[in-house]
CSV table of C-alpha atoms in Angstrom, one decimal:
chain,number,residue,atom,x,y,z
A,188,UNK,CA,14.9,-19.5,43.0
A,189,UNK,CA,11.9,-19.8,40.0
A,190,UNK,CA,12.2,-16.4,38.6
A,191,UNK,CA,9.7,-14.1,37.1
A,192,UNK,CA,11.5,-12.0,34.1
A,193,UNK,CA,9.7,-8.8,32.7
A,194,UNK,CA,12.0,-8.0,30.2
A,195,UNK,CA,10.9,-4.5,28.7
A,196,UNK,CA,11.4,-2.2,31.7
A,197,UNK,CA,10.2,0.8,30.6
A,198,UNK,CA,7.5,1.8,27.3
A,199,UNK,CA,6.6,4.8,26.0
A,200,UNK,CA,3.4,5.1,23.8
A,201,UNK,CA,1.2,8.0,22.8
A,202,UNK,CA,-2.4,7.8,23.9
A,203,UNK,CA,-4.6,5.5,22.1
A,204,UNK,CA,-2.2,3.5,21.0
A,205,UNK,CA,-1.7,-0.2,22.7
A,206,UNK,CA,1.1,-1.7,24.7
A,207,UNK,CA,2.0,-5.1,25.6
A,208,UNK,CA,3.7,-5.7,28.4
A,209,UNK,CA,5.7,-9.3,28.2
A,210,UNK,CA,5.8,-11.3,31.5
A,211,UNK,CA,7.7,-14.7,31.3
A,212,UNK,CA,8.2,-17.9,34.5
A,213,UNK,CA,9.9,-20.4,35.9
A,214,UNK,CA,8.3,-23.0,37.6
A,215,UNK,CA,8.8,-26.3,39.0
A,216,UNK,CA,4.9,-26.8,40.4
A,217,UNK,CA,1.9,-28.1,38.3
A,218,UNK,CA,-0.4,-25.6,40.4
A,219,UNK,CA,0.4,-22.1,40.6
A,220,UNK,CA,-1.3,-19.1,40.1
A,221,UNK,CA,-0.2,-15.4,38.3
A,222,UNK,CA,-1.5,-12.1,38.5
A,223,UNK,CA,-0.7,-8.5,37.3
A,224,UNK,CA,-0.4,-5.6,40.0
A,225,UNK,CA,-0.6,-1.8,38.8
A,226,UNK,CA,1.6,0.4,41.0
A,227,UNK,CA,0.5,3.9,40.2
A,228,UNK,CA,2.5,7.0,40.9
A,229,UNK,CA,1.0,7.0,44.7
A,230,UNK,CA,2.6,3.8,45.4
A,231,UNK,CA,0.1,1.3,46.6
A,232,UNK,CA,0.1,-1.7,44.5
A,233,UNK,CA,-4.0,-2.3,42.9
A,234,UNK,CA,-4.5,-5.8,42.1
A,235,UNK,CA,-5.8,-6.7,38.6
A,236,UNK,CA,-5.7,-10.1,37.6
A,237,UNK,CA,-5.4,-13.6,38.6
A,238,UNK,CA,-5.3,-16.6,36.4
A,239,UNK,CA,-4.3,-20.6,37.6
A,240,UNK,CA,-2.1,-23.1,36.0
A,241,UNK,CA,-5.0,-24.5,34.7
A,242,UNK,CA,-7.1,-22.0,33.3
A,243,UNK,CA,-5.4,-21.2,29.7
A,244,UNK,CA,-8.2,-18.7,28.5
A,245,UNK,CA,-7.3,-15.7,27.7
A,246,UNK,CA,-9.1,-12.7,29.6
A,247,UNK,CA,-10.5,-9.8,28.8
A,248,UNK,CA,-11.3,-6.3,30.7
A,249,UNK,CA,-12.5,-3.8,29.3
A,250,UNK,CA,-9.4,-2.0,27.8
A,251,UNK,CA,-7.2,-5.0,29.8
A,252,UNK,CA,-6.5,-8.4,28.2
A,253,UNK,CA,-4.5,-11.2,29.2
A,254,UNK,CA,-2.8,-13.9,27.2
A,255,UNK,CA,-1.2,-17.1,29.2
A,256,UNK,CA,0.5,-19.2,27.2
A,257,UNK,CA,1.6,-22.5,29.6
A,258,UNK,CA,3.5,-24.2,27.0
A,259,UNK,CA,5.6,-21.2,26.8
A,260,UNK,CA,5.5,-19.9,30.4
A,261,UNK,CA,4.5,-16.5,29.6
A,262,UNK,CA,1.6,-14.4,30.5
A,263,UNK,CA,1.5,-11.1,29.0
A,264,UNK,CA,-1.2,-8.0,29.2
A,265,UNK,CA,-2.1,-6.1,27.2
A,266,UNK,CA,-3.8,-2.4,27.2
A,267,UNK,CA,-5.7,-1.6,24.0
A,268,UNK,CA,-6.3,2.3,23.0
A,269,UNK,CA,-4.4,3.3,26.3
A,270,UNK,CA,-4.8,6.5,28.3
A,271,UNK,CA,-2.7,8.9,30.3
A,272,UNK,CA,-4.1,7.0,33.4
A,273,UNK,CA,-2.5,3.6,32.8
A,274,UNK,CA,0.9,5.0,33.4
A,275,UNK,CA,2.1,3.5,36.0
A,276,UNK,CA,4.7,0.6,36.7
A,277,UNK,CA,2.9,-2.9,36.0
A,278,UNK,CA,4.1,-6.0,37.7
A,279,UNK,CA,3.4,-9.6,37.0
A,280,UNK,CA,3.7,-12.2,39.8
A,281,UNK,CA,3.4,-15.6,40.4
A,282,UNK,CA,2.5,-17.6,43.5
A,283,UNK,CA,3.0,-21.5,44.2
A,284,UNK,CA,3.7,-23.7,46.9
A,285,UNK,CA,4.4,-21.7,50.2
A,286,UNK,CA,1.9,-18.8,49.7
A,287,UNK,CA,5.0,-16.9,48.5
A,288,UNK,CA,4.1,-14.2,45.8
A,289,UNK,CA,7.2,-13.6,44.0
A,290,UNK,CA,7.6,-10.6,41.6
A,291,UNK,CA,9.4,-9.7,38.5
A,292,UNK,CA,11.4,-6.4,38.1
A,293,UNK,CA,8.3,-4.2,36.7
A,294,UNK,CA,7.6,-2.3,33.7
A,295,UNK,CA,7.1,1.0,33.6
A,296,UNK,CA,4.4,2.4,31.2
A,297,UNK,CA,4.3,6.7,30.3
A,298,UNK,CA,1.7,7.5,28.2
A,299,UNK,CA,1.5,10.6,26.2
A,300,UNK,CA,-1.2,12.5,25.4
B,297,UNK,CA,-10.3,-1.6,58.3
B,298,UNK,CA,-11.2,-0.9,54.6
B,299,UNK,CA,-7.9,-1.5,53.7
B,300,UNK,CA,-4.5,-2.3,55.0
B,301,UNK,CA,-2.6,0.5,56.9
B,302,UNK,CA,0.7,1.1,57.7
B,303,UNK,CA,2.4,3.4,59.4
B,304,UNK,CA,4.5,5.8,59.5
B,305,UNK,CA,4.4,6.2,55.3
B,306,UNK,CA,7.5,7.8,56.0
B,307,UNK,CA,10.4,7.4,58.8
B,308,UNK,CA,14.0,9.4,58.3
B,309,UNK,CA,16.6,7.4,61.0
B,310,UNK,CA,20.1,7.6,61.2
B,311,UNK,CA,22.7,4.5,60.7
B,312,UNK,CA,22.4,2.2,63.7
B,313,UNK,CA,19.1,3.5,65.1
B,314,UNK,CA,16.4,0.9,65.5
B,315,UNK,CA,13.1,1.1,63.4
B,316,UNK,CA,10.1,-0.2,63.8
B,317,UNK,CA,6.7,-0.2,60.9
B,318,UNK,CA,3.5,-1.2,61.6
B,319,UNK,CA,1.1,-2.8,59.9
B,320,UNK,CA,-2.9,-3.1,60.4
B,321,UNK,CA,-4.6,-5.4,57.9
B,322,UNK,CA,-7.5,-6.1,56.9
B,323,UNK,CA,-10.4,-6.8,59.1
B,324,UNK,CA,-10.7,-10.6,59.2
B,325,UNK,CA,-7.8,-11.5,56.9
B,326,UNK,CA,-5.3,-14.3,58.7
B,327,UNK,CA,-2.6,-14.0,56.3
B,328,UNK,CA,-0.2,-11.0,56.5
B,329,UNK,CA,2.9,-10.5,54.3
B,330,UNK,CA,5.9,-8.4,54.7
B,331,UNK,CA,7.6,-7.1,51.6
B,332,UNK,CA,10.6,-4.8,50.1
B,333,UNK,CA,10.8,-2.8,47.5
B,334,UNK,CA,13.7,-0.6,46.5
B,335,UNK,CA,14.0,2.1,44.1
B,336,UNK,CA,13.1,0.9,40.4
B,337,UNK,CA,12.5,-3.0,41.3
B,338,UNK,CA,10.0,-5.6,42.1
B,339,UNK,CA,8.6,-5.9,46.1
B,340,UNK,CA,10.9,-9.0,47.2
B,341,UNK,CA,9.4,-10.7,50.1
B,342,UNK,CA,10.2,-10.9,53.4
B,343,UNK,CA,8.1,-12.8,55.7
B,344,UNK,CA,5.0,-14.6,56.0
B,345,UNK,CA,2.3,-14.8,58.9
B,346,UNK,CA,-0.5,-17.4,59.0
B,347,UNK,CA,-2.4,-15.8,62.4
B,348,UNK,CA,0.0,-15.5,64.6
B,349,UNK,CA,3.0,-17.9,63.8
B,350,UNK,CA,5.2,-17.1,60.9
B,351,UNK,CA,4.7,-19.4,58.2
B,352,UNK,CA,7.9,-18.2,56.2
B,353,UNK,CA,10.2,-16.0,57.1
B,354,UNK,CA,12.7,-17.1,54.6
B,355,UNK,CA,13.1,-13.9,53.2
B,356,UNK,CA,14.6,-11.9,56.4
B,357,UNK,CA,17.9,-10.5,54.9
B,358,UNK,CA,20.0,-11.4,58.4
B,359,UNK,CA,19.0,-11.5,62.1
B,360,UNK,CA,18.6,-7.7,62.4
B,361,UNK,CA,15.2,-7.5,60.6
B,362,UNK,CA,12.3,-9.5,63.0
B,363,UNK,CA,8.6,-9.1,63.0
B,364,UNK,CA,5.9,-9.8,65.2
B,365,UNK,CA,1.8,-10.5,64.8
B,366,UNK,CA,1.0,-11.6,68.7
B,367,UNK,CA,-2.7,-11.4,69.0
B,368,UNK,CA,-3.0,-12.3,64.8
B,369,UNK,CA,-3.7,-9.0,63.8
B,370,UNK,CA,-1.5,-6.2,63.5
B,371,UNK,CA,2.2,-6.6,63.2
B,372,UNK,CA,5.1,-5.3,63.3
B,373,UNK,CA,8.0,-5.3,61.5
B,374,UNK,CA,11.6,-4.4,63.7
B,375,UNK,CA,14.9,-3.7,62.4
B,376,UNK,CA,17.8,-3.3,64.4
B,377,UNK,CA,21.1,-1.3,63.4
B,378,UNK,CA,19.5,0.0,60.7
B,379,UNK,CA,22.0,0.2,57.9
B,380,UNK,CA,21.8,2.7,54.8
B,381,UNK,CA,20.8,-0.4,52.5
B,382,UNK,CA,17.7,-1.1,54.3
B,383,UNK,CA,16.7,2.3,53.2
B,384,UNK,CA,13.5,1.3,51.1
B,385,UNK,CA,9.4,1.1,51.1
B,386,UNK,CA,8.0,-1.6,53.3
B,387,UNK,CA,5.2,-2.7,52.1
B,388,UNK,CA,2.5,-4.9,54.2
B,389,UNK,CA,-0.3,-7.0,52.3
B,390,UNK,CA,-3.2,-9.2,53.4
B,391,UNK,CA,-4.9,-12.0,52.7
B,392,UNK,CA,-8.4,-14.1,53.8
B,393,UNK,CA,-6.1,-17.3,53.2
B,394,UNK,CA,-3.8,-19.1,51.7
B,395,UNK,CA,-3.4,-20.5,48.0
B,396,UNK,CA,-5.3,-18.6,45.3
B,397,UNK,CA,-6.2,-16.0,47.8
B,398,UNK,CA,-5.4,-12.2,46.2
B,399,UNK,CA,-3.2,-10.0,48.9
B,400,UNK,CA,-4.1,-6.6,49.4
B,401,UNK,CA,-1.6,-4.4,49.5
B,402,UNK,CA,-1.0,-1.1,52.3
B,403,UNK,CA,0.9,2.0,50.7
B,404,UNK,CA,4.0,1.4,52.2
B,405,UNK,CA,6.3,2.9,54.7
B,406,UNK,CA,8.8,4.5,52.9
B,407,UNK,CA,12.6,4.0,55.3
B,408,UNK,CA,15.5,6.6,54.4
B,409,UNK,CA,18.7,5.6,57.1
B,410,UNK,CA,21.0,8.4,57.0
């Protein structure tokens, strides 16, 4: 199975600070597509980005930016001057041939104020 | 709907008693995906439903889990003989296609077998 790693599982920051959250692929498929999911303390998983194979820019959202690197099949986020709302478990996720989305294991953000 | 619904959030069964969880997506969306997520991991996905045929249901653990979407709408995901592993949060998502398309997800129904 091409796995999605997220190898920090949990971070612990103080408010304001940033946090980067690492997500690395496997892939056997030139077109695929990755996003990020934020799964708050209520449960329900809130979409946040997608990016395709063949879109390398980086992103940026307001506090949220995104860094895909293909050539190293990583695609990490980051969350500049962060709050006690982005605490929350963050998962990155990749979808190819087959409309199946598979996850990685999740990362789990606290923030402190 | 607004959003994807699913009920019940939560369902308390004993060992060997069948479940079922339903799921209402959203209005319009033909994709509908069936997911599991246990305590501190990633959802793992279970099945797959392009209107009303499933697409992929390569994830089903073993003949005891089925699910359903007859009229391409809402579905229904069964489990027979519930065991105290399946104990976990089901969680639905929808899509308006295939490919690129972003799923949606419903809160989950959260399964505790006794």
């Amino acid at each position: 199975a091409q796995k999605v790693t997220q190898a920090q599982t949990e971070i612990s920051v103080v408010e304001k600070e940033d946090v980067t959250l690492d997500c690395v692929y496997e892939t056997r498929d030139t077109t695929y597509y990755l996003f990020w999911y934020k799964q708050p303390p209520s449960g329900e998983l809130v979409f946040l980005i997608r990016r395709n194979s063949f879109d390398e820019q980086n992103e940026i959202s307001g506090r949220y930016s995104w860094n895909f690197q293909k050539s190293t099949s990583s695609f990490n986020f980051t969350i500049t001057a962060s709050q006690v709302v982005d605490s929350a478990v963050y998962f990155c996720a990749r979808k190819a041939a087959g409309n199946k989305l598979t996850f990685g294991g999740g990362t789990r953000v606290l923030v402190k104020p | 709907g607004a959003g994807v619904s699913q009920t019940p959030s939560n369902k308390v069964t004993e060992k060997g008693k069948y479940v079922e969880l339903r799921c209402d997506p959203i209005s319009g969306h033909t994709a509908l995906y069936w997911y599991r997520q246990s305590l501190g991991q990633g959802p793992e996905f279970l099945i797959y439903f392009q209107g009303t045929g499933a697409a992929d249901d390569s994830g089903l653990p073993n003949d005891r889990f089925f699910a359903v979407r007859p009229e391409g709408s809402v579905s229904t995901l069964k489990i027979q003989r519930t065991e105290r592993g399946d104990s976990a949060v089901y969680l639905c998502a929808s899509s308006s296609g295939s490919g690129a398309n972003v799923l949606t997800f419903g809160a989950g129904s959260r399964l505790t077998v006794l």
